[in-house]
Coordinates of C-alpha atoms in Angstrom, one line a residue:
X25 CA -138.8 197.4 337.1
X26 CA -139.7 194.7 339.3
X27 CA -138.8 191.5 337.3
X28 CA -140.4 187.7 338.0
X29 CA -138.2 184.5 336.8
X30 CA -139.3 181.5 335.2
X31 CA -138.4 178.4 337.2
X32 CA -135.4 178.0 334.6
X33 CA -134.4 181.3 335.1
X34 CA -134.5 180.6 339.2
X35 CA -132.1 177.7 338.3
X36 CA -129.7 179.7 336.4
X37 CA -129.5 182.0 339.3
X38 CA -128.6 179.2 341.4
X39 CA -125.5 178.9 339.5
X40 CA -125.0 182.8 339.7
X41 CA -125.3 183.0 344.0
X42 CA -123.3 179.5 344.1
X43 CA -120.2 181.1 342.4
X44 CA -120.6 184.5 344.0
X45 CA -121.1 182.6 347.4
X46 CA -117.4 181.1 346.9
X47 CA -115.7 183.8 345.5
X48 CA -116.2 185.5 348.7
X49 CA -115.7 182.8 351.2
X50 CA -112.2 182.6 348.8
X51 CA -111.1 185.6 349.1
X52 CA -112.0 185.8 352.7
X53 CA -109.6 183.0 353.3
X54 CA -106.9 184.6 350.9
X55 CA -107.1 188.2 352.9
X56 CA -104.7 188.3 355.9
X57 CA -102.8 191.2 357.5
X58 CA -100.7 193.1 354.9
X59 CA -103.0 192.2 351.9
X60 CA -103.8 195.2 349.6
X61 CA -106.7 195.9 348.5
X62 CA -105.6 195.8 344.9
X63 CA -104.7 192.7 345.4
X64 CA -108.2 191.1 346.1
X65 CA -110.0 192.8 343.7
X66 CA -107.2 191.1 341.2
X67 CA -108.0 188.1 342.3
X68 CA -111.6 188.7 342.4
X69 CA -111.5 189.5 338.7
X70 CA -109.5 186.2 338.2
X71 CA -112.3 184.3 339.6
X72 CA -115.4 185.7 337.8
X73 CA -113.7 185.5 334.2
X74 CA -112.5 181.7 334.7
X75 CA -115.6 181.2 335.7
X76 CA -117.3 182.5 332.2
X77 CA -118.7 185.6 334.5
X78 CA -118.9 189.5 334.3
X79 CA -118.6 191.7 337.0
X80 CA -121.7 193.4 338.0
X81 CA -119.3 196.6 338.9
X82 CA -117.0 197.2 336.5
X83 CA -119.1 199.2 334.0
X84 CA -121.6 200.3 337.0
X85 CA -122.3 204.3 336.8
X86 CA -125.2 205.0 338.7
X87 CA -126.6 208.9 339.2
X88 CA -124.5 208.8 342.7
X89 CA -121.8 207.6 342.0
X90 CA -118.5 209.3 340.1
X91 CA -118.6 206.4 337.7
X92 CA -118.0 204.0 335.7
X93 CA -116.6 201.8 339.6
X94 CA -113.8 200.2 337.2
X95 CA -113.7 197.5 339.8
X96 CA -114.7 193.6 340.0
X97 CA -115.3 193.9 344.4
X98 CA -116.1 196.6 346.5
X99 CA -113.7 196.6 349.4
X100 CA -114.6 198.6 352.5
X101 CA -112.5 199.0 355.9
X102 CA -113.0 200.5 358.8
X103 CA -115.4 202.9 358.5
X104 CA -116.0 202.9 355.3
X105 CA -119.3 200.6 354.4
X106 CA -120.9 200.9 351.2
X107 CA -119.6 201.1 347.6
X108 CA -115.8 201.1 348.7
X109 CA -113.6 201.7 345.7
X110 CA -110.6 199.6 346.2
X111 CA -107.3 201.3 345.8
X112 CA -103.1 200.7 346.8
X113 CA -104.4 199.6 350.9
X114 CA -102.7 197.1 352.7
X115 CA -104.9 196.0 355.4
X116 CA -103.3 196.4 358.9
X117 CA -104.0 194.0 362.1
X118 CA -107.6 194.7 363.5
X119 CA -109.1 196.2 360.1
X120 CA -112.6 195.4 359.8
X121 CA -113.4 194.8 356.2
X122 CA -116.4 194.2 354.0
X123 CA -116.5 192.6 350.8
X124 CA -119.5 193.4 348.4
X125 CA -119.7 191.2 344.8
X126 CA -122.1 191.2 342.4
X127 CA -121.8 189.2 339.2
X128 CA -124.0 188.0 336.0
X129 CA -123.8 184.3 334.5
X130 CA -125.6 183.2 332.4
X131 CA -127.6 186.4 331.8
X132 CA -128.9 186.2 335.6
X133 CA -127.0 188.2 338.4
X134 CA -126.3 187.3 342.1
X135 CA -125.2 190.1 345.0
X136 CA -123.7 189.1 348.3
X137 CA -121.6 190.5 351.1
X138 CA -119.4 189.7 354.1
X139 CA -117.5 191.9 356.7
X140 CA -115.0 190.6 359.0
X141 CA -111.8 191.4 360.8
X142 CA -108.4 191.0 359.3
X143 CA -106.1 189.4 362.3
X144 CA -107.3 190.2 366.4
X145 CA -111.1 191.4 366.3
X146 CA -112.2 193.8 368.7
X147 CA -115.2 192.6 370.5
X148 CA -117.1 195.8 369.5
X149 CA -116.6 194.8 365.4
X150 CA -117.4 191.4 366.4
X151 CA -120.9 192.3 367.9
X152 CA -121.2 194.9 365.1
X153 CA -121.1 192.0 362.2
X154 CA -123.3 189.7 364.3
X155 CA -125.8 192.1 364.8
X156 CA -126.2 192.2 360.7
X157 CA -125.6 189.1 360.3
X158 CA -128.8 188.3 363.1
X159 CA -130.6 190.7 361.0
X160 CA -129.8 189.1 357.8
X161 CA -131.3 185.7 359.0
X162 CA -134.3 187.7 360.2
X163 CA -135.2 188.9 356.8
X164 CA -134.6 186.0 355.0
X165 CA -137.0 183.6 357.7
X166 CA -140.1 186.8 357.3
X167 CA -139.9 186.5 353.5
X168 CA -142.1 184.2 351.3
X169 CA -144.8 184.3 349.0
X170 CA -147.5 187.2 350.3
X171 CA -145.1 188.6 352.2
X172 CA -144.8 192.5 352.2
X173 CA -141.2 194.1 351.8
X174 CA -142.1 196.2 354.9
X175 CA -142.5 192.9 356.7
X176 CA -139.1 192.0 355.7
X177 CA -137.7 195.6 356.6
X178 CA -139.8 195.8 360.0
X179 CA -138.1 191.9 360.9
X180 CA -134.5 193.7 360.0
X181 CA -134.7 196.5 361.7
X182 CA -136.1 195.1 364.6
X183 CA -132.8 193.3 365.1
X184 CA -130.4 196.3 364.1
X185 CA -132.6 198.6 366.7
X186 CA -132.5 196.0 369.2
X187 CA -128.6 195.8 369.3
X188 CA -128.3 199.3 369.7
X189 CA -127.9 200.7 366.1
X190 CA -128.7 203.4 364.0
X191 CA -130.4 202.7 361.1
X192 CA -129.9 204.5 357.8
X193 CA -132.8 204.0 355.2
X194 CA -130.8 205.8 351.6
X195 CA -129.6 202.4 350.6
X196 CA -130.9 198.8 351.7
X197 CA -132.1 195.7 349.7
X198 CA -133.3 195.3 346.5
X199 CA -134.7 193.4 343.8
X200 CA -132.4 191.7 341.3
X201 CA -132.7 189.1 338.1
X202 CA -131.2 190.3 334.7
X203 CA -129.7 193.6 336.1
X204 CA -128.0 194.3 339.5
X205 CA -130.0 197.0 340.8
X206 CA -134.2 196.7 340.1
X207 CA -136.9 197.4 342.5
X208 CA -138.9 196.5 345.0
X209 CA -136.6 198.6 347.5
X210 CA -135.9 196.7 350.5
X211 CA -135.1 199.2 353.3
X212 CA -133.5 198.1 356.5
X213 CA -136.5 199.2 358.6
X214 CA -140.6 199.4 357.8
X215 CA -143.6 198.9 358.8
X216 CA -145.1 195.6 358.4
X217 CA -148.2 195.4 356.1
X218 CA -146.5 197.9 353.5
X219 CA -145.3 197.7 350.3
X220 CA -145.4 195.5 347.6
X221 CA -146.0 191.5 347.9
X222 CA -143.1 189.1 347.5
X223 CA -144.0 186.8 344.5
X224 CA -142.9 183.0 343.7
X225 CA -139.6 183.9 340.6
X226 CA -138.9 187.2 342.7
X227 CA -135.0 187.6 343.8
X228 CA -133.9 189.8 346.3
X229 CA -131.0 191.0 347.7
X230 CA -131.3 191.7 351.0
X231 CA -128.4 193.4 352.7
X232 CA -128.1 194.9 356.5
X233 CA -126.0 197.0 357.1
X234 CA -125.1 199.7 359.8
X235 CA -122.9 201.9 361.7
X236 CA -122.3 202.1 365.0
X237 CA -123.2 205.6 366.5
X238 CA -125.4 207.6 363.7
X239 CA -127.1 206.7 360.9
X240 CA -125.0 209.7 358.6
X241 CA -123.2 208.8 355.4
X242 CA -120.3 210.7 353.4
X243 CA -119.1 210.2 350.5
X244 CA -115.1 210.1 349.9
X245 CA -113.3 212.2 347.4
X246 CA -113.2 209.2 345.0
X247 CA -116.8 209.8 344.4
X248 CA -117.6 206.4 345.5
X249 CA -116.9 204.9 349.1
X250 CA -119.5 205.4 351.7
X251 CA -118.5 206.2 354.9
X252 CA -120.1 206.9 359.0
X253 CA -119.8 210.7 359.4
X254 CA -118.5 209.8 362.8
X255 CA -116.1 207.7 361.7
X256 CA -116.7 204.9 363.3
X257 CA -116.7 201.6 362.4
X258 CA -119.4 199.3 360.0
X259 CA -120.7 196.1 358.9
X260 CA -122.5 195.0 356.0
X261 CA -123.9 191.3 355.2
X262 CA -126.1 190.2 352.3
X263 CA -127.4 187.6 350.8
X264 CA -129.6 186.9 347.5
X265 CA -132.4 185.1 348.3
X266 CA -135.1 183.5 345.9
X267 CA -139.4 183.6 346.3
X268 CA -140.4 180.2 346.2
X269 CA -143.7 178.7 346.2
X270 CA -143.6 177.7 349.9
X271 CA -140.9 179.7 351.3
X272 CA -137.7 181.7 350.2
X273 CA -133.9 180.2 349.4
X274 CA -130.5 181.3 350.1
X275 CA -128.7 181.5 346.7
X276 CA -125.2 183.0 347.5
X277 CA -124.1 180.6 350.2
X278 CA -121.0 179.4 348.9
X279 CA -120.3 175.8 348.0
X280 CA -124.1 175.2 346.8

């Protein structure tokens, strides 16, 4: 289902990408060396219910996962990168960590991500998370109104290539609106000129991510948490953006 909003709809989704914008840029300043991992998806919960908000995650068991998650925030270290199913963790100095939150209010949902290192970053993790966080910006200045998604995917993965990086097309960005998950699929490479044509009420959350030596996921015991078959280290960051009439909007920056 690819889903359009009304312009009140658009506005309610403001709201959504506002509060899903501060929660992580909260708990980002909360997480410090010997946090658990239990702990910030505690105080995740916290959040979204004083907020009047439901967790995207909770309930969420899709045909890959081992579901339902039975989590508010999906908590990924090292080299672990998608999906990460928080459990008793306490992060150690030099962890590289990635936040991923999705929530409804409202009846409209918002998805955003973050990675960064707890404590002393290694320059490799640092240049990691830039390099999706340069991609990131890149899809979000291609897309507007007539855009294609493969013109969105082509500016991505032109940035992810460049720095060096594998890139793994089985999950990327996606639409969004009433439900977490809808289409178009947004991969993290394309062809420009493809796919389908970015529509003023359309939302999308777009989301690079990557690993640093292969482009090879497995999938942990847990049935849920993603990680590089190499092991080595990842980075995710996302951001849901809204079609506009003569461009495209950031919704999940914190603070809006």
């Amino acid at each position: 289902m690819i889903e359009i909003l009304s312009p009140a709809e658009v506005d309610r989704a403001r709201r959504t990408g506002a509060l899903v914008g501060t929660i992580l840029q909260t708990l980002r300043e909360r997480t410090t060396v010997g946090t658990n991992l239990l702990d910030v998806d505690r105080w995740a919960r916290t959040m979204i219910e004083d907020a009047g908000a439901v967790s995207c995650y909770v309930d969420y068991a899709p045909s890959f996962g081992r579901g339902p998650f039975g989590h508010h925030v999906c908590t990924a270290v090292n080299d672990a990168v998608l999906h990460g199913l928080p459990h008793d963790r306490s992060l150690a100095d030099g962890d590289l960590l990635t936040l991923d939150l999705a929530v409804t209010l409202d009846g409209i949902a918002a998805d955003a991500a973050i990675s960064f290192v707890v404590g002393r970053a290694d320059p490799a993790d640092t240049a990691l998370i830039e390099a999706t966080e340069r991609a990131l910006a890149a899809g979000i200045a291609a897309a507007g109104p007539g855009v294609r998604t493969g013109d969105v995917s082509h500016a991505i993965g032109s940035v992810l290539t460049a720095a060096g990086y594998p890139v793994n097309t089985e999950f990327g960005g996606h639409g969004i609106g009433s439900t977490m998950h809808q289409d178009p699929h947004v991969a993290n490479t394309g062809r420009p000129g493809r796919g389908y044509t970015l529509r003023p009420g359309l939302l999308l959350a777009l989301e690079p991510w990557v690993m640093a030596d292969t482009d090879e996921l497995v999938t942990d015991p847990d049935g849920w948490t993603l990680r590089s078959a190499t092991g080595a280290r990842t980075a995710h960051t996302e951001h849901t953006v809204a079609i506009t009439e003569d461009g495209v909007e950031v919704l999940t920056r914190p603070g809006r």
